[in-house]
mmCIF file with all atom_site columns, C-alpha atoms in Angstrom:
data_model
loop_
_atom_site.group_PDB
_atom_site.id
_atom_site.type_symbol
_atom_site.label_atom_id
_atom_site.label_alt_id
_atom_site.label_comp_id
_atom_site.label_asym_id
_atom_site.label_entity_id
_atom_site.label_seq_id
_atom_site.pdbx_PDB_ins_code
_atom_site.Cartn_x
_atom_site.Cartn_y
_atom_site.Cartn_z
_atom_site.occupancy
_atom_site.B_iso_or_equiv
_atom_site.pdbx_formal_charge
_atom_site.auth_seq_id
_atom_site.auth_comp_id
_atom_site.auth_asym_id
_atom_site.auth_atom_id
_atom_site.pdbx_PDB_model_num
ATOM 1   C CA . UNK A 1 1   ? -5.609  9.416   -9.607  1.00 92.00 ? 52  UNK A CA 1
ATOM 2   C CA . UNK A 1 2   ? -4.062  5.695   -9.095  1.00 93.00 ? 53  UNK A CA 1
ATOM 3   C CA . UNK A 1 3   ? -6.317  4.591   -6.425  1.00 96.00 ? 54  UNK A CA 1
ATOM 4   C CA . UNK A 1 4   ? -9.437  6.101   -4.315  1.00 96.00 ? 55  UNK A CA 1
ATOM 5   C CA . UNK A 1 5   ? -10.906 4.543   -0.597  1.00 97.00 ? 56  UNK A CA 1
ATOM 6   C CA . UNK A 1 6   ? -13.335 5.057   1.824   1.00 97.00 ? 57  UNK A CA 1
ATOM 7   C CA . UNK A 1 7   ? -12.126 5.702   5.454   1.00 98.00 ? 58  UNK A CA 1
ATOM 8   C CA . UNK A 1 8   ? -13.391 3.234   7.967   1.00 97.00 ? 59  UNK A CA 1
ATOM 9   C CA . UNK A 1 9   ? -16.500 5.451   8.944   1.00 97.00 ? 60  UNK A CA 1
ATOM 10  C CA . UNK A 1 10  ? -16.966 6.416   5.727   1.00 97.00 ? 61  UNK A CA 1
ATOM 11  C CA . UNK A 1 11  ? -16.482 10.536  6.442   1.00 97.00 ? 62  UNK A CA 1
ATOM 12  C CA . UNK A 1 12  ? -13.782 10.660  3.565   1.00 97.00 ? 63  UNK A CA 1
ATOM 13  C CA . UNK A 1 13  ? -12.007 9.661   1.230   1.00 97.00 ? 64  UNK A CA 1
ATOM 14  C CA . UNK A 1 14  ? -8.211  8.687   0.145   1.00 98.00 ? 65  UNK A CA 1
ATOM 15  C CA . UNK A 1 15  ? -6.976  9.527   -3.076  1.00 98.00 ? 66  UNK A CA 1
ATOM 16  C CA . UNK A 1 16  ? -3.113  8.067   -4.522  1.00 98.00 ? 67  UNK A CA 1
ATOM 17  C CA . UNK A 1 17  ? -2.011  10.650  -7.400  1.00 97.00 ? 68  UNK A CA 1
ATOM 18  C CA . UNK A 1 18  ? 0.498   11.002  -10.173 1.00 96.00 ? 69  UNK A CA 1
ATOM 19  C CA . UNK A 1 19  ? 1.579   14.321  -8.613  1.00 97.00 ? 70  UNK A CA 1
ATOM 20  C CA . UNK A 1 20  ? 3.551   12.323  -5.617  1.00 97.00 ? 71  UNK A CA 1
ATOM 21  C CA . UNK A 1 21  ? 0.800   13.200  -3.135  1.00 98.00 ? 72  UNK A CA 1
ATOM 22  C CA . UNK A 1 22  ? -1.806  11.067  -1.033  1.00 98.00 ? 73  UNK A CA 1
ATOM 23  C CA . UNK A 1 23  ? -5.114  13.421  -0.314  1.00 98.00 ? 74  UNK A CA 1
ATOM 24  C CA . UNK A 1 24  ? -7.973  12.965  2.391   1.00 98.00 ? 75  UNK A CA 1
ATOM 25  C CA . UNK A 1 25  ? -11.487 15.033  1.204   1.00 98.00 ? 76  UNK A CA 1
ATOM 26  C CA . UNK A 1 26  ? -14.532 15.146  3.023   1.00 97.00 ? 77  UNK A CA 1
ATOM 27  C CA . UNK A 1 27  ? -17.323 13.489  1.380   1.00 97.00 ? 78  UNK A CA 1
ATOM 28  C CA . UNK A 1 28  ? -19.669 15.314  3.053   1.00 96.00 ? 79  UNK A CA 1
ATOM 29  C CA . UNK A 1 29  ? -18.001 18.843  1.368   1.00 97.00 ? 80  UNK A CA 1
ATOM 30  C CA . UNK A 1 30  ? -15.928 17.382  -1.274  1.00 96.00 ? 81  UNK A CA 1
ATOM 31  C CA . UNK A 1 31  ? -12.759 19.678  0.684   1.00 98.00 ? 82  UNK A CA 1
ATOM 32  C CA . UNK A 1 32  ? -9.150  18.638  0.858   1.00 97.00 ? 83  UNK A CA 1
ATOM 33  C CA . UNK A 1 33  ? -8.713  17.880  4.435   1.00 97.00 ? 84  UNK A CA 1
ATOM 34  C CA . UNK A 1 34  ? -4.671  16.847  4.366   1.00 96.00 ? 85  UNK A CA 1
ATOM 35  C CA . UNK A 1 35  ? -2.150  16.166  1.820   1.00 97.00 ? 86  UNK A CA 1
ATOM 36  C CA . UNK A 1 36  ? 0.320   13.838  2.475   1.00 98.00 ? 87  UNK A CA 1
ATOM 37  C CA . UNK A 1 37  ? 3.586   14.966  0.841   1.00 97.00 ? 88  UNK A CA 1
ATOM 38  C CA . UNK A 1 38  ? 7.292   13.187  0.847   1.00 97.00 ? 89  UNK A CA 1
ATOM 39  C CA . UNK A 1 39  ? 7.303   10.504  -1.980  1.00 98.00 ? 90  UNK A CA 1
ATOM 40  C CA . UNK A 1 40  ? 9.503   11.336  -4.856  1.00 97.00 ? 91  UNK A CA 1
ATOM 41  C CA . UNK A 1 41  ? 7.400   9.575   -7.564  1.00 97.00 ? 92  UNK A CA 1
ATOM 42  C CA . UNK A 1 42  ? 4.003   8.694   -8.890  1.00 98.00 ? 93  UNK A CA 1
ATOM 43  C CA . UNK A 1 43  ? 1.704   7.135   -5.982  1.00 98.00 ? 94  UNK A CA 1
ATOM 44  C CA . UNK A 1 44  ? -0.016  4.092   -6.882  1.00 97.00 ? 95  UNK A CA 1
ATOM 45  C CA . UNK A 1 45  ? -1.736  2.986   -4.098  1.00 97.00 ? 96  UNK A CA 1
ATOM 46  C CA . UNK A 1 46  ? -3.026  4.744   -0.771  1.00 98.00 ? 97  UNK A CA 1
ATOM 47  C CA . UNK A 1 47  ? -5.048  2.984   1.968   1.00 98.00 ? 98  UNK A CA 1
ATOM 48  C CA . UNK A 1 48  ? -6.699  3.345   5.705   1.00 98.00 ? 99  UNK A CA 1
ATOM 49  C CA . UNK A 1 49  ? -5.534  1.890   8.146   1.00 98.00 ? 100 UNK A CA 1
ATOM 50  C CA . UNK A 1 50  ? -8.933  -0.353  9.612   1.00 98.00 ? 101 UNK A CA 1
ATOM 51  C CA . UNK A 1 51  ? -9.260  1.828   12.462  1.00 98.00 ? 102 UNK A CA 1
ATOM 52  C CA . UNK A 1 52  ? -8.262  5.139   10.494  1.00 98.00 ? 103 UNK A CA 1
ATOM 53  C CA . UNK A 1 53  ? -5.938  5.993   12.783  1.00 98.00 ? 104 UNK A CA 1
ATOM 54  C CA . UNK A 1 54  ? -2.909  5.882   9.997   1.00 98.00 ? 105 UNK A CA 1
ATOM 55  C CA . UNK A 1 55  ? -2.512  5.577   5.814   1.00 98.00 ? 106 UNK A CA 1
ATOM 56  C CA . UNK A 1 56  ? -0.142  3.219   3.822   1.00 98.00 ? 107 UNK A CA 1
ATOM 57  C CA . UNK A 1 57  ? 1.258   4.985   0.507   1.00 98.00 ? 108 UNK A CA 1
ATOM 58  C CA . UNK A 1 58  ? 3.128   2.620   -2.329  1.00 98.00 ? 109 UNK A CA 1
ATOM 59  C CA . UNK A 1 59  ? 5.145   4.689   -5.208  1.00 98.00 ? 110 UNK A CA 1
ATOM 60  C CA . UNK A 1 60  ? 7.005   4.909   -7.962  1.00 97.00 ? 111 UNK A CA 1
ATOM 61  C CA . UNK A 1 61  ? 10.199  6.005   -5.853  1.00 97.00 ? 112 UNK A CA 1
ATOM 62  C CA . UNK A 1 62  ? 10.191  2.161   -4.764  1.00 97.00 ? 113 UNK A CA 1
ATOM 63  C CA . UNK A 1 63  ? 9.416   3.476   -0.740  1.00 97.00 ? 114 UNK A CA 1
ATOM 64  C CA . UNK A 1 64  ? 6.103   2.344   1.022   1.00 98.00 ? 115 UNK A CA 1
ATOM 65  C CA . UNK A 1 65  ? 5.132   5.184   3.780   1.00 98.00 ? 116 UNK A CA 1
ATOM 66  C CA . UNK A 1 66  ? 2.687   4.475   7.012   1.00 98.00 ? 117 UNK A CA 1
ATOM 67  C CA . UNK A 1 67  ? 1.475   8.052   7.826   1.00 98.00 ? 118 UNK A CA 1
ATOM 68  C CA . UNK A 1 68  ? -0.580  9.444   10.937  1.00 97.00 ? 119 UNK A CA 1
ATOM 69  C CA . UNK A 1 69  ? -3.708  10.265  9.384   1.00 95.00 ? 120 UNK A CA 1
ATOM 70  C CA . UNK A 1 70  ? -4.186  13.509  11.293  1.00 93.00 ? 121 UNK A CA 1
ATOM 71  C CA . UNK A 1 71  ? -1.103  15.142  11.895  1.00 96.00 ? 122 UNK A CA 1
ATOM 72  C CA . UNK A 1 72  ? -0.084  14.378  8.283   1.00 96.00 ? 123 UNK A CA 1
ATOM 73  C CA . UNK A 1 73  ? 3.619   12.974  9.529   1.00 97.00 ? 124 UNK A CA 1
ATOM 74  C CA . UNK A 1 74  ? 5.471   10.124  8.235   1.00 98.00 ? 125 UNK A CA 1
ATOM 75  C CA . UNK A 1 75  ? 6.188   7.354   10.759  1.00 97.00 ? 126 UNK A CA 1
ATOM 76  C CA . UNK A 1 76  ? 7.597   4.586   8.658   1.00 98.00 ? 127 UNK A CA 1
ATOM 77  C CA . UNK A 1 77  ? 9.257   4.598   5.340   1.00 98.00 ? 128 UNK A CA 1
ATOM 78  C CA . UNK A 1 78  ? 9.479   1.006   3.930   1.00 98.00 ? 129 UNK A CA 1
ATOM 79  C CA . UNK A 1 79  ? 12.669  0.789   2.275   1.00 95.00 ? 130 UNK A CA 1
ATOM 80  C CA . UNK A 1 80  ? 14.767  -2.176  0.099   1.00 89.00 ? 131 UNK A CA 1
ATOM 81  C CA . UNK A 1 81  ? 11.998  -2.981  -2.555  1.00 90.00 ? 132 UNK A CA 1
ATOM 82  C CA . UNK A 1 82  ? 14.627  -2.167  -5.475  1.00 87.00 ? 133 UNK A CA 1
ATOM 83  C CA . UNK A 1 83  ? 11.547  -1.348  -7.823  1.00 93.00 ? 134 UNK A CA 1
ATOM 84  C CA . UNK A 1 84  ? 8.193   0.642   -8.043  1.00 96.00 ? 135 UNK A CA 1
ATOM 85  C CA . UNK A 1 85  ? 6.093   -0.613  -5.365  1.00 97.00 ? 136 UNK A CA 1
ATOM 86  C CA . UNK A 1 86  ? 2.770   -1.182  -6.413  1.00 96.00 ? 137 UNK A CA 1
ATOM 87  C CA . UNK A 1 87  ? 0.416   -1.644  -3.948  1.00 96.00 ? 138 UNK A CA 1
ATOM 88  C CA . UNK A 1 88  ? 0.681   -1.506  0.361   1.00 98.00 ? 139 UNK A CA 1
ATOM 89  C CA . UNK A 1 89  ? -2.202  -2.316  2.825   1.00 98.00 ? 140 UNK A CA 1
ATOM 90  C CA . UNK A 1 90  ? -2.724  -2.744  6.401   1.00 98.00 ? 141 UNK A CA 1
ATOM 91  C CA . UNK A 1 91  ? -3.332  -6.488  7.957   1.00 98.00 ? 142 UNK A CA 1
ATOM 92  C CA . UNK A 1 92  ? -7.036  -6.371  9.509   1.00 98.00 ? 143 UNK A CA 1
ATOM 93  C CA . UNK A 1 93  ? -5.629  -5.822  12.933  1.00 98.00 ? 144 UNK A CA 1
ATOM 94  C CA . UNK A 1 94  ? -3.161  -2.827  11.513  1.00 98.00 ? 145 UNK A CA 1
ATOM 95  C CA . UNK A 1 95  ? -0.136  -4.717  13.232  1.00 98.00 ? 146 UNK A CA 1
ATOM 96  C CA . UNK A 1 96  ? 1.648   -5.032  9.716   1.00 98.00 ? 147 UNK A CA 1
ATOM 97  C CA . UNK A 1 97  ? 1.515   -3.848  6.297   1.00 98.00 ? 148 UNK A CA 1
ATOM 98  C CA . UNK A 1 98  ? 1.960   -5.816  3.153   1.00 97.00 ? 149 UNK A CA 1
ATOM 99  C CA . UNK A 1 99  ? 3.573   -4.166  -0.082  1.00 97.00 ? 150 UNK A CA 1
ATOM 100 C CA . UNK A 1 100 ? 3.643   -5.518  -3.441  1.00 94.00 ? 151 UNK A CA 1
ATOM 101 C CA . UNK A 1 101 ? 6.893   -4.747  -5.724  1.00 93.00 ? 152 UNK A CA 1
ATOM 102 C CA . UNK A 1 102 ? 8.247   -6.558  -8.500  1.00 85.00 ? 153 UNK A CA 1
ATOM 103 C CA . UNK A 1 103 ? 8.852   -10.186 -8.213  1.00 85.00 ? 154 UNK A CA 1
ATOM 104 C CA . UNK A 1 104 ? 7.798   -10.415 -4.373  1.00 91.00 ? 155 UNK A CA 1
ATOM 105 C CA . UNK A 1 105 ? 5.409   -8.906  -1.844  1.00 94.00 ? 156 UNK A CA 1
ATOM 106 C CA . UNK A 1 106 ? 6.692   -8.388  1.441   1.00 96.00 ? 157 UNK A CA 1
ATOM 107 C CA . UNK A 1 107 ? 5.169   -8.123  4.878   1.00 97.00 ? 158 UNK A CA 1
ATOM 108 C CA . UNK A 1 108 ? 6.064   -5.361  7.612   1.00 98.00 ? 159 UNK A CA 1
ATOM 109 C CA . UNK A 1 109 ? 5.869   -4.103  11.138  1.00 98.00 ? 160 UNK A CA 1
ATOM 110 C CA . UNK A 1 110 ? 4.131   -1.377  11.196  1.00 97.00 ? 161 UNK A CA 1
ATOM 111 C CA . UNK A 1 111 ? 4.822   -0.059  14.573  1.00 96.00 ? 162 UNK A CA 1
ATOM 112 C CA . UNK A 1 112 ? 8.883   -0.739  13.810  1.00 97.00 ? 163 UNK A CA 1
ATOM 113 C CA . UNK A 1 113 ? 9.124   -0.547  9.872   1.00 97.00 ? 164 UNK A CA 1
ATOM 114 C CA . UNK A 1 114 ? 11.225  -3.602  9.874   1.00 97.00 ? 165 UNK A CA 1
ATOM 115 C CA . UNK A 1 115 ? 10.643  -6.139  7.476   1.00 97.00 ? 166 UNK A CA 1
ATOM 116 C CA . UNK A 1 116 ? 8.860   -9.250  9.282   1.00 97.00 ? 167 UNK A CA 1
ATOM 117 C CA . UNK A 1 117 ? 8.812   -11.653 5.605   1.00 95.00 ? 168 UNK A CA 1
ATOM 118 C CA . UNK A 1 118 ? 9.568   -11.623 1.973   1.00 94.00 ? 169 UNK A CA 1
ATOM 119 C CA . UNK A 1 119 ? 7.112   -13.456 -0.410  1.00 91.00 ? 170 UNK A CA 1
ATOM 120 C CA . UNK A 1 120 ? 9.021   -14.806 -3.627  1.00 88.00 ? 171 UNK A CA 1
ATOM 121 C CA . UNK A 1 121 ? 7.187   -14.866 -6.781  1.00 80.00 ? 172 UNK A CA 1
ATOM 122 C CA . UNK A 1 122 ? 10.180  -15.231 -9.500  1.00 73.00 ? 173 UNK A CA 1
ATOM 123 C CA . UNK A 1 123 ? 9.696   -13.976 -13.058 1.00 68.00 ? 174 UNK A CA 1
ATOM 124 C CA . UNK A 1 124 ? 6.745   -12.198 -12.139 1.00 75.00 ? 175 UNK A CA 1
ATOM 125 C CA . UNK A 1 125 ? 5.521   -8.745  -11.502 1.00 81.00 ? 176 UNK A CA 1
ATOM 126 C CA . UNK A 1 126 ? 3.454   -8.637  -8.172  1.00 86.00 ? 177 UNK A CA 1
ATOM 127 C CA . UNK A 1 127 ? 0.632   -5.955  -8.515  1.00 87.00 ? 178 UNK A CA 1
ATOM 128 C CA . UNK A 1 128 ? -1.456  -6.453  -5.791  1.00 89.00 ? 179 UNK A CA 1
ATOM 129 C CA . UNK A 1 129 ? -0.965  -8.265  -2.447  1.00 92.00 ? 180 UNK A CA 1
ATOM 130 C CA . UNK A 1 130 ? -4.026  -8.471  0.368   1.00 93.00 ? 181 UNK A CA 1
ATOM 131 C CA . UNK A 1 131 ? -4.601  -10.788 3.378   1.00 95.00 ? 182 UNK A CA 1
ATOM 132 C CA . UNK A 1 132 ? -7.613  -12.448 4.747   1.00 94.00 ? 183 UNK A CA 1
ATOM 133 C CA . UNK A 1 133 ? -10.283 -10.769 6.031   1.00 95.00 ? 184 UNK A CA 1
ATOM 134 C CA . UNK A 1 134 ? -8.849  -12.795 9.359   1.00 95.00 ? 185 UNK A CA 1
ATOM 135 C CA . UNK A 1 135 ? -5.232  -12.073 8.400   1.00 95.00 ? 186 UNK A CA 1
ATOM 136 C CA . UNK A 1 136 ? -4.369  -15.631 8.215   1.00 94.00 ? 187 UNK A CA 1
ATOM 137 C CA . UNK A 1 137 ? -3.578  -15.909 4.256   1.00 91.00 ? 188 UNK A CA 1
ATOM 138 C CA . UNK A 1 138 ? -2.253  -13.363 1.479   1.00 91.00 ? 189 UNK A CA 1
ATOM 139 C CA . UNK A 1 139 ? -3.379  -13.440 -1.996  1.00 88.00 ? 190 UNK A CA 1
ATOM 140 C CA . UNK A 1 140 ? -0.663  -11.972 -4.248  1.00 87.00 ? 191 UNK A CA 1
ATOM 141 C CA . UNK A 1 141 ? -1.435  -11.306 -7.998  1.00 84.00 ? 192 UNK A CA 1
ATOM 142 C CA . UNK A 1 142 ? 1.285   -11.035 -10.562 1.00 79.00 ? 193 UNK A CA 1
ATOM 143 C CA . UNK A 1 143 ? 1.213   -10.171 -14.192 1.00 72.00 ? 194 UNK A CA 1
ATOM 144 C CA . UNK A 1 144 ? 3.081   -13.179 -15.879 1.00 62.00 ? 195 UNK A CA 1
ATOM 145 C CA . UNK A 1 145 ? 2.631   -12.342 -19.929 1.00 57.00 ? 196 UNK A CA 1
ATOM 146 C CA . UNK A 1 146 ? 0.476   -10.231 -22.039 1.00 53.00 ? 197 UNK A CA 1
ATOM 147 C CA . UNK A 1 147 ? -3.091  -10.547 -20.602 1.00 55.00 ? 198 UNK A CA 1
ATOM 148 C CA . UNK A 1 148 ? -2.323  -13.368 -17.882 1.00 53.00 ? 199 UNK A CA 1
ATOM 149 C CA . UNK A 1 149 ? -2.258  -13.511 -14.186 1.00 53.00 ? 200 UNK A CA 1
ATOM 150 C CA . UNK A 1 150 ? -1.397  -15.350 -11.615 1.00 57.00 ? 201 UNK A CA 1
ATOM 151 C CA . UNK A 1 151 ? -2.981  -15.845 -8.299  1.00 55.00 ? 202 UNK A CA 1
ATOM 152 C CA . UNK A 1 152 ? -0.849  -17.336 -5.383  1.00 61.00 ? 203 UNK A CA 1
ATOM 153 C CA . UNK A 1 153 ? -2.466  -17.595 -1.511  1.00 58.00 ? 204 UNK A CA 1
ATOM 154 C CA . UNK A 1 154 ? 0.378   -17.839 1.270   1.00 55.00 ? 205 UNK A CA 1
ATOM 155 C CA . UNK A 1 155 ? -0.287  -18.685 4.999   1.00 60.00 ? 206 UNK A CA 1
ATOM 156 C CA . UNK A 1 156 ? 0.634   -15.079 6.590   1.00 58.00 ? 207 UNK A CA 1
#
C-alpha cells in the first residue's frame, strides 16, 4: 500500500496499491466496499474528492484517473505526463485536480479532463503537489539530490 485516506465523513477508507488497484473498506467492518481497476501500473497515490462524491488515482502508467466513487467508473483519465505520476488531489472545491509528475505538477478540470496549467520545476522530481486549504496557492515538493527538497508555493 502507497497511500491510505479517510473519506470526508470518515465511514471508510482509500487505499493506493502496488497491485494497480485503488480500494474503499469500511472502517466500521474492515470490508472491501469497491475496487477501482484500469491503471496499468503501481498506484501511488489515491484521494477523496472533499465531498466524496469522486476519487483521484496517480500511477506508475504515467495516467491520473478521477473515478465516481460509487459506481466504480472512470470519468477522466489525465493523460500527457510522460512519466510516473506521483501524486493527484482534488482543489477544496473539487473543480480541479492537481497531479505531480516529474519535473512539473499540473492542474486539471475535473469535470472536462483538460489540462487548465502546467507548473515548471526543471531538474527536479515533483513528489507531491497540494493547494491551500482556500485553493488560492499550491505547494509543490521536489526531490533535488540525495536527502534534499525543495519547497515551491505558486498562486493557483
Amino acid at each position: 500500500i502507497w497511500s491510505v485516506a479517510f473519506s470526508p465523513d470518515g465511514h471508510s477508507l482509500l487505499t493506493a496499491s502496488s497491485d494497480g488497484t485503488a480500494k474503499t473498506w469500511s472502517t466500521g467492518t474492515g470490508q472491501c466496499l469497491q475496487t477501482f481497476r484500469g491503471h496499468s501500473g503501481r498506484v501511488f497515490s489515491a484521494r477523496f474528492s472533499p465531498d466524496g462524491a469522486m476519487i483521484a488515482t496517480a500511477s506508475s502508467d504515467r495516467t491520473a484517473k478521477i473515478w465516481h466513487m460509487k459506481s466504480g467508473e472512470c470519468v477522466q483519465t489525465l493523460e500527457d505526463h510522460g512519466f510516473d505520476v506521483y501524486s493527484a488531489v482534488f482543489s477544496p472545491d473539487g473543480a480541479q485536480v492537481l497531479t505531480a509528475s516529474a519535473s512539473f505538477a499540473k492542474v486539471w478540470s475535473t469535470e472536462s479532463g483538460q489540462c487548465l496549467n502546467t507548473l515548471e520545476c526543471p531538474r527536479q522530481i515533483v513528489q507531491q503537489a497540494i493547494f491551500s486549504v482556500d485553493g488560492s496557492k499550491i505547494l509543490t515538493v521536489s526531490e533535488t539530490g540525495y536527502d534534499q527538497s525543495d519547497r515551491v508555493i505558486w498562486c493557483a
